[in-house]
XYZ file of C-alpha atoms in Angstrom:
466
model
C 18.014 -26.570 1.252
C 16.084 -23.425 0.451
C 17.753 -23.156 -2.954
C 16.054 -26.420 -3.959
C 12.567 -25.082 -3.241
C 10.068 -24.376 -5.981
C 7.895 -21.423 -4.955
C 4.625 -20.928 -6.849
C 3.120 -17.442 -6.529
C -0.365 -16.483 -7.706
C -0.766 -12.779 -8.399
C 1.845 -10.380 -9.741
C 0.932 -7.392 -7.616
C 3.652 -5.851 -5.524
C 3.406 -8.524 -2.813
C 3.757 -11.337 -5.318
C 6.439 -9.577 -7.342
C 8.510 -8.813 -4.250
C 8.202 -12.378 -2.979
C 9.211 -13.680 -6.405
C 12.236 -11.411 -6.679
C 13.424 -11.986 -3.132
C 13.036 -15.773 -3.364
C 14.798 -15.883 -6.727
C 17.643 -13.733 -5.386
C 18.145 -16.481 -2.794
C 18.437 -19.156 -5.447
C 14.920 -20.625 -5.327
C 12.998 -21.578 -8.417
C 10.016 -19.240 -8.724
C 6.923 -19.477 -10.904
C 4.630 -16.426 -10.934
C 1.129 -16.602 -12.432
C -0.974 -13.518 -13.172
C -4.488 -13.463 -14.626
C -4.161 -10.045 -16.305
C -2.293 -9.950 -19.630
C -0.404 -6.800 -18.629
C -0.557 -4.010 -16.073
C 1.506 -1.455 -18.008
C -1.395 0.933 -18.516
C -3.245 0.099 -15.320
C -3.698 2.392 -12.347
C -2.699 5.888 -11.392
C -0.464 7.010 -8.527
C 1.214 4.600 -6.137
C 3.486 5.440 -3.203
C 6.152 3.376 -1.490
C 7.547 4.779 1.747
C 11.154 3.980 2.746
C 10.170 0.815 4.603
C 9.095 -0.583 1.229
C 11.448 1.258 -1.094
C 14.597 0.327 0.853
C 14.266 -3.252 -0.382
C 13.940 -2.178 -4.015
C 17.024 0.000 -3.559
C 18.976 -3.166 -2.701
C 18.117 -4.904 -5.962
C 20.823 -5.143 -8.626
C 23.187 -2.809 -6.828
C 20.663 0.019 -6.782
C 19.978 0.036 -10.529
C 16.306 -0.921 -10.113
C 15.646 1.998 -7.756
C 17.428 4.384 -10.119
C 15.286 3.141 -12.999
C 12.148 3.581 -10.881
C 13.165 7.089 -9.936
C 13.187 8.107 -13.604
C 9.392 7.615 -13.698
C 8.673 8.729 -10.126
C 8.404 12.045 -8.342
C 12.112 12.847 -8.356
C 12.147 16.612 -7.931
C 9.915 17.247 -4.940
C 10.683 19.508 -1.998
C 7.441 19.824 -0.062
C 4.156 18.098 0.552
C 1.582 20.893 0.853
C -1.543 20.698 3.038
C -4.655 22.810 2.397
C -7.966 23.345 4.103
C -10.850 22.305 1.861
C -11.447 25.921 0.796
C -7.899 26.274 -0.544
C -6.295 27.930 2.495
C -2.762 26.615 2.823
C -2.065 25.435 6.369
C 1.182 23.460 6.288
C 4.296 22.557 4.320
C 6.041 19.306 5.173
C 9.342 18.087 3.708
C 8.664 15.389 1.112
C 11.823 13.579 2.207
C 12.223 13.294 5.960
C 15.833 12.147 5.485
C 18.158 12.674 2.523
C 18.946 8.936 2.425
C 15.273 8.306 1.586
C 15.718 9.681 -1.944
C 15.825 6.270 -3.676
C 13.494 4.710 -1.104
C 10.477 7.026 -1.255
C 9.035 6.014 -4.612
C 5.833 7.538 -5.989
C 4.742 7.308 -9.584
C 2.402 5.644 -12.067
C 1.506 2.165 -10.835
C 1.739 0.539 -14.271
C 5.130 2.035 -15.142
C 6.609 1.026 -11.800
C 5.124 -2.452 -12.101
C 6.634 -2.931 -15.569
C 10.117 -2.065 -14.284
C 9.855 -4.648 -11.506
C 8.459 -7.285 -13.890
C 11.379 -6.724 -16.245
C 13.840 -7.112 -13.386
C 12.124 -10.289 -12.184
C 12.386 -11.749 -15.687
C 16.075 -10.811 -15.955
C 16.963 -12.701 -12.790
C 15.087 -15.820 -13.820
C 11.578 -15.654 -12.356
C 9.307 -17.786 -14.559
C 6.374 -15.460 -15.272
C 3.131 -16.294 -17.024
C 0.561 -13.535 -17.670
C -3.040 -14.130 -18.714
C -3.106 -17.345 -16.650
C -6.100 -17.414 -14.316
C -6.029 -19.771 -11.342
C -9.360 -21.502 -10.717
C -8.353 -23.949 -7.995
C -5.764 -24.256 -5.233
C -4.597 -27.831 -4.596
C -3.291 -28.861 -1.168
C -3.498 -32.602 -0.520
C -1.127 -35.145 0.980
C 0.077 -35.949 -2.530
C -0.018 -32.619 -4.372
C 0.480 -28.916 -3.712
C -0.201 -26.421 -6.462
C -2.901 -24.812 -8.583
C -5.097 -25.515 -11.577
C -5.613 -22.789 -14.171
C -8.488 -21.980 -16.494
C -6.537 -23.536 -19.362
C -6.568 -26.798 -17.351
C -2.839 -26.620 -16.733
C -1.665 -27.866 -13.364
C 1.300 -26.233 -11.636
C 2.891 -28.043 -8.672
C 5.443 -26.681 -6.221
C 6.866 -26.925 -2.694
C 5.256 -23.665 -1.534
C 2.101 -21.950 -2.800
C 1.678 -18.222 -2.192
C -1.702 -16.594 -2.812
C -0.996 -12.933 -3.440
C -4.121 -12.620 -5.544
C -5.418 -9.351 -4.145
C -8.489 -8.339 -2.139
C -10.768 -10.539 -4.271
C -8.526 -13.470 -3.363
C -9.574 -16.989 -4.298
C -6.845 -18.083 -1.900
C -8.741 -16.706 1.084
C -11.602 -19.106 0.478
C -9.724 -22.137 -0.853
C -6.531 -22.004 1.242
C -7.936 -20.497 4.431
C -11.482 -21.786 4.113
C -12.943 -18.317 4.697
C -16.303 -17.205 3.299
C -16.455 -14.134 1.100
C -16.825 -11.277 3.569
C -16.171 -8.129 1.605
C -17.850 -5.222 3.331
C -18.345 -1.757 1.937
C -16.239 0.525 4.103
C -18.751 3.327 3.568
C -16.184 5.133 1.415
C -15.061 5.145 -2.190
C -12.359 6.876 -4.172
C -12.412 8.707 -7.455
C -8.997 8.463 -9.052
C -7.348 9.366 -12.336
C -4.059 9.675 -14.160
C -3.561 11.686 -17.330
C -0.918 13.481 -19.338
C -0.761 17.236 -18.847
C -1.887 19.272 -21.862
C -1.556 22.890 -22.889
C -5.058 23.403 -21.500
C -3.716 22.422 -18.073
C -0.606 24.593 -18.411
C -2.553 27.644 -19.534
C -5.232 27.351 -16.861
C -4.907 30.132 -14.249
C -5.460 27.718 -11.330
C -3.962 24.467 -12.643
C -1.010 25.945 -14.525
C 1.109 26.621 -11.412
C 0.851 22.911 -10.473
C 2.201 21.798 -13.861
C 5.665 23.256 -13.495
C 8.793 21.489 -14.686
C 10.388 21.929 -11.276
C 9.657 21.103 -8.616
C 7.024 18.344 -8.758
C 3.782 19.288 -7.003
C 2.414 17.165 -4.166
C -0.533 18.385 -2.127
C -3.661 17.440 -0.210
C -6.932 19.254 0.535
C -8.846 18.118 3.644
C -12.516 18.616 4.501
C -15.389 16.885 6.235
C -15.678 13.277 5.048
C -13.485 13.983 2.021
C -9.816 14.550 1.214
C -8.125 14.964 -2.165
C -4.494 14.424 -3.198
C -2.943 15.819 -6.392
C 0.499 14.972 -7.808
C 2.279 16.288 -10.899
C 5.642 14.953 -12.056
C 7.881 14.093 -15.042
C 8.766 17.785 -15.443
C 5.127 18.768 -15.699
C 4.043 15.974 -18.066
C 1.962 13.714 -15.796
C -0.863 14.467 -13.374
C -2.732 12.162 -11.007
C -5.412 12.850 -8.449
C -7.467 10.832 -6.024
C -10.140 11.751 -3.533
C -11.784 9.677 -0.822
C -15.450 10.319 -0.059
C -18.415 8.690 1.645
C -20.236 6.133 -0.492
C -22.731 3.422 0.447
C -23.417 1.999 -3.029
C -23.786 -1.754 -3.361
C -20.565 -3.588 -4.221
C -21.886 -7.090 -4.754
C -20.804 -7.304 -8.398
C -17.812 -5.040 -8.910
C -15.626 -2.687 -6.929
C -14.458 -0.567 -9.842
C -16.606 1.438 -12.244
C -15.991 4.078 -14.917
C -16.049 7.448 -13.194
C -18.146 10.417 -14.204
C -16.765 13.962 -14.161
C -20.034 15.563 -13.090
C -20.598 13.046 -10.308
C -17.075 13.567 -8.975
C -17.461 17.347 -9.008
C -20.796 17.024 -7.203
C -19.006 15.442 -4.238
C -16.479 18.297 -4.183
C -19.292 20.850 -4.429
C -21.159 19.291 -1.533
C -18.006 19.412 0.622
C -17.341 23.054 -0.393
C -13.937 22.224 -1.857
C -11.776 24.827 -3.554
C -12.312 25.588 -7.205
C -8.817 24.348 -8.054
C -9.832 20.828 -7.010
C -12.902 20.914 -9.237
C -10.893 22.256 -12.172
C -8.387 19.395 -11.854
C -11.309 16.992 -12.264
C -12.933 18.978 -15.114
C -9.727 18.875 -17.155
C -9.394 15.101 -16.791
C -10.522 13.010 -19.794
C -13.707 11.139 -18.920
C -12.214 7.752 -19.790
C -9.364 8.258 -17.318
C -11.580 8.530 -14.229
C -12.254 5.481 -12.064
C -14.872 5.182 -9.308
C -13.509 2.543 -6.895
C -15.527 1.330 -3.927
C -13.283 0.827 -0.908
C -13.758 -2.537 0.711
C -12.921 -3.248 4.331
C -11.956 -6.668 5.656
C -11.483 -7.440 9.304
C -8.012 -8.842 10.097
C -7.899 -12.626 9.926
C -6.387 -14.851 12.611
C -4.200 -16.942 10.325
C -2.698 -16.535 6.870
C -1.654 -20.201 6.549
C -3.277 -23.204 4.922
C -4.066 -26.316 6.946
C -0.845 -28.112 5.957
C 1.263 -24.963 6.402
C 2.685 -25.232 2.904
C 0.468 -22.528 1.414
C -0.438 -19.029 2.572
C -1.928 -15.650 1.671
C 0.051 -12.412 1.594
C -0.526 -8.791 0.617
C -4.108 -7.633 0.099
C -5.266 -11.243 0.188
C -4.239 -11.296 3.861
C -4.673 -7.660 4.917
C -6.699 -5.346 2.687
C -5.505 -1.873 3.703
C -7.523 1.250 3.052
C -5.488 3.986 1.319
C -5.455 6.142 4.464
C -2.972 3.785 6.095
C -0.499 5.102 3.474
C 1.075 1.643 3.751
C -0.798 -0.817 1.539
C 2.026 -1.210 -0.987
C 4.767 -1.164 1.628
C 3.153 -3.841 3.769
C 2.860 -5.993 0.638
C 6.583 -5.519 0.004
C 7.417 -6.337 3.621
C 5.390 -9.555 3.303
C 7.405 -10.619 0.261
C 10.745 -9.866 1.861
C 9.966 -11.619 5.147
C 8.619 -14.700 3.375
C 11.796 -15.094 1.321
C 14.092 -14.654 4.332
C 12.088 -17.193 6.343
C 12.188 -19.758 3.536
C 15.927 -19.286 3.248
C 16.624 -19.546 6.961
C 14.352 -22.567 7.442
C 16.600 -24.505 5.039
C 13.819 -26.417 3.319
C 11.416 -26.780 6.258
C 8.440 -25.041 4.660
C 5.931 -25.381 7.554
C 8.505 -23.919 9.938
C 9.229 -21.036 7.567
C 5.574 -20.141 7.090
C 4.755 -20.262 10.802
C 7.676 -17.995 11.627
C 6.680 -15.686 8.758
C 3.196 -15.316 10.215
C 4.533 -14.568 13.698
C 6.854 -11.894 12.358
C 4.218 -10.180 10.246
C 0.946 -10.514 12.147
C 1.011 -7.785 14.797
C 2.818 -5.156 12.753
C 0.511 -5.638 9.800
C -2.560 -5.711 12.052
C -1.794 -2.370 13.710
C -1.018 -0.659 10.397
C -4.114 -2.268 8.843
C -6.319 -0.837 11.601
C -4.603 2.558 11.332
C -6.321 3.278 8.046
C -9.642 3.813 9.795
C -8.117 5.908 12.586
C -6.248 8.133 10.134
C -9.278 8.639 7.895
C -11.690 9.424 10.719
C -9.302 11.830 12.430
C -8.612 13.631 9.170
C -12.267 13.863 8.157
C -13.576 15.207 11.464
C -11.152 18.075 12.088
C -12.780 21.114 13.684
C -11.310 23.858 11.529
C -12.576 26.530 13.910
C -10.826 25.110 16.971
C -7.802 26.820 18.467
C -6.027 23.471 18.487
C -5.926 23.001 14.716
C -4.870 26.617 14.266
C -1.967 26.143 16.672
C -1.064 22.619 15.565
C -1.818 22.100 11.850
C 0.695 19.220 11.896
C -2.133 16.916 12.963
C -3.064 16.898 9.265
C 0.087 14.954 8.428
C -0.294 11.681 6.609
C 0.991 9.096 9.142
C 4.802 9.159 8.904
C 5.963 7.549 12.136
C 9.607 6.499 12.389
C 8.651 3.054 13.678
C 6.867 2.529 10.371
C 9.074 4.331 7.841
C 12.524 3.342 9.115
C 11.638 -0.300 9.704
C 13.863 -2.838 7.925
C 11.820 -6.033 7.500
C 14.828 -8.013 6.293
C 16.995 -7.126 9.290
C 14.096 -7.663 11.682
C 13.463 -11.155 10.314
C 17.128 -12.101 10.475
C 17.284 -10.897 14.083
C 14.193 -12.781 15.297
C 13.937 -15.915 13.145
C 15.811 -18.262 15.477
C 13.829 -17.373 18.616
C 10.496 -17.688 16.820
C 11.576 -20.920 15.163
C 12.387 -22.299 18.619
C 8.889 -21.316 19.784
C 7.338 -23.161 16.840
C 9.428 -26.288 17.393
C 8.702 -26.358 21.118
C 4.957 -26.015 20.546
C 4.680 -22.871 22.631
C 1.018 -22.107 23.315
C -0.798 -18.797 22.939
C -2.901 -16.683 20.617
C -1.401 -15.482 17.370
C -1.066 -12.034 18.961
C 0.831 -13.464 21.923
C 3.097 -15.630 19.773
C 3.952 -12.860 17.323
C 6.507 -10.098 17.569
C 5.088 -6.862 19.023
C 4.047 -4.182 16.589
C 6.358 -1.711 18.439
C 4.219 1.348 17.767
C 0.828 2.946 17.286
C -0.897 5.491 15.090
C -2.781 8.600 16.071
C -3.638 11.877 14.407
C -6.388 13.132 16.620
C -6.407 16.018 19.077
C -6.873 13.471 21.851
C -3.727 11.632 20.765
C -1.599 14.749 20.612
C -2.813 16.004 23.975
C -2.018 12.589 25.412
C 1.485 12.725 23.972
C 2.024 16.263 25.265
C 0.812 15.269 28.720
C 1.289 17.334 31.846
C 5.055 17.446 31.476
C 4.912 19.814 28.526
C 6.218 17.481 25.830
C 6.279 19.156 22.422
C 3.208 17.939 20.528
C 5.310 17.537 17.392
C 7.596 15.046 19.114
C 7.974 11.763 17.333
C 5.587 9.113 18.624
C 7.567 6.605 20.617
C 7.151 2.861 20.589
C 4.016 1.858 22.440
C 2.974 -1.773 22.442
C -0.453 -2.209 20.917
C -0.426 -5.969 20.430
């Protein structure tokens, strides 16, 4: 029975945390190991769209989502889009549907993480922080991990959710280290708003008590997002820019105010963007090199009792706007599969992979499409003047309204039958279709409009990609 399973999870990011919570909610014993001592003060802004947030809303009768909303953007009407020079070109509703209120969660990564960790502890997840895994064990006799303190943990299932620098990728999947500089990096920061911010002629209007400010400036090879929330107490910003620096040793470095402003100067960005950076304490700025990994063909270990999930399996660039949500979907689907397989771990993991592969692959690849389309807009073209909606961060219904739990429950039996019968095919052929595609470019919108005069703002319909 699934309730007798011991699930060992390495990495307490949002993939690992979700998997831990969802498995524990189904009665399984869960041990979660995390190398960092705490993440309370780590990070800046993090967004969960409804396809991720809907699962958190289900936890503890909705109390977890309500607690998250206290530290998230909870008074936001519009997402505002600007040309790089500060010209406003578009307002978009922050909530596409009123029922998304407790499902669209954006706030400080560390604060949100702490709330989920506390909930996981309350429901009985065995959590150990500051415990670094140095070896994954998968033999005929033992399945588990060895930590730096020489402690061995054994379990029935091992889940490597240990992030983009995953040890699980090499030891479980046997893959060489293949991190590749994407050619881009991000400067990012979170800080508390001061009187200097509030009294600044450009920044002050963003620091209002109500409503929260959310906005993005877009230029050639660079875009910047700024959020303020907590009634004008918190501010976070992030901008993506071209960067070819070597990443052989580290992906994250202390950021420099002058260097960050130099990128904005070169791209002719509005003064308000530069002033946001200037008023950020130096020690709050991070220079993070974005790493790209090609999608892998399997997430499962050789004995199909261990696997990778989250960034360890699919390292999304931020421009997919789905990295956190796809991690959450992984955790939910894994727990449902383990429950429905009733103790048959290899069956559960194979079905899990076939449910997740194509959807994750398409959304993974979308990050490049979205970035390139956004960064190469011809601001002088008649098209962008007539259709500024092409600036929108990808918000397709097939992505945002997707319920991973319901989808798994609907398809588990048919995929389980395929596994048991030994059905042949590639992982793409054996997996559920992705059911949609991304596209922001002028070519995409003209294709959707077609010769029949379809409104270019029409919702993109399901088009099989894989």
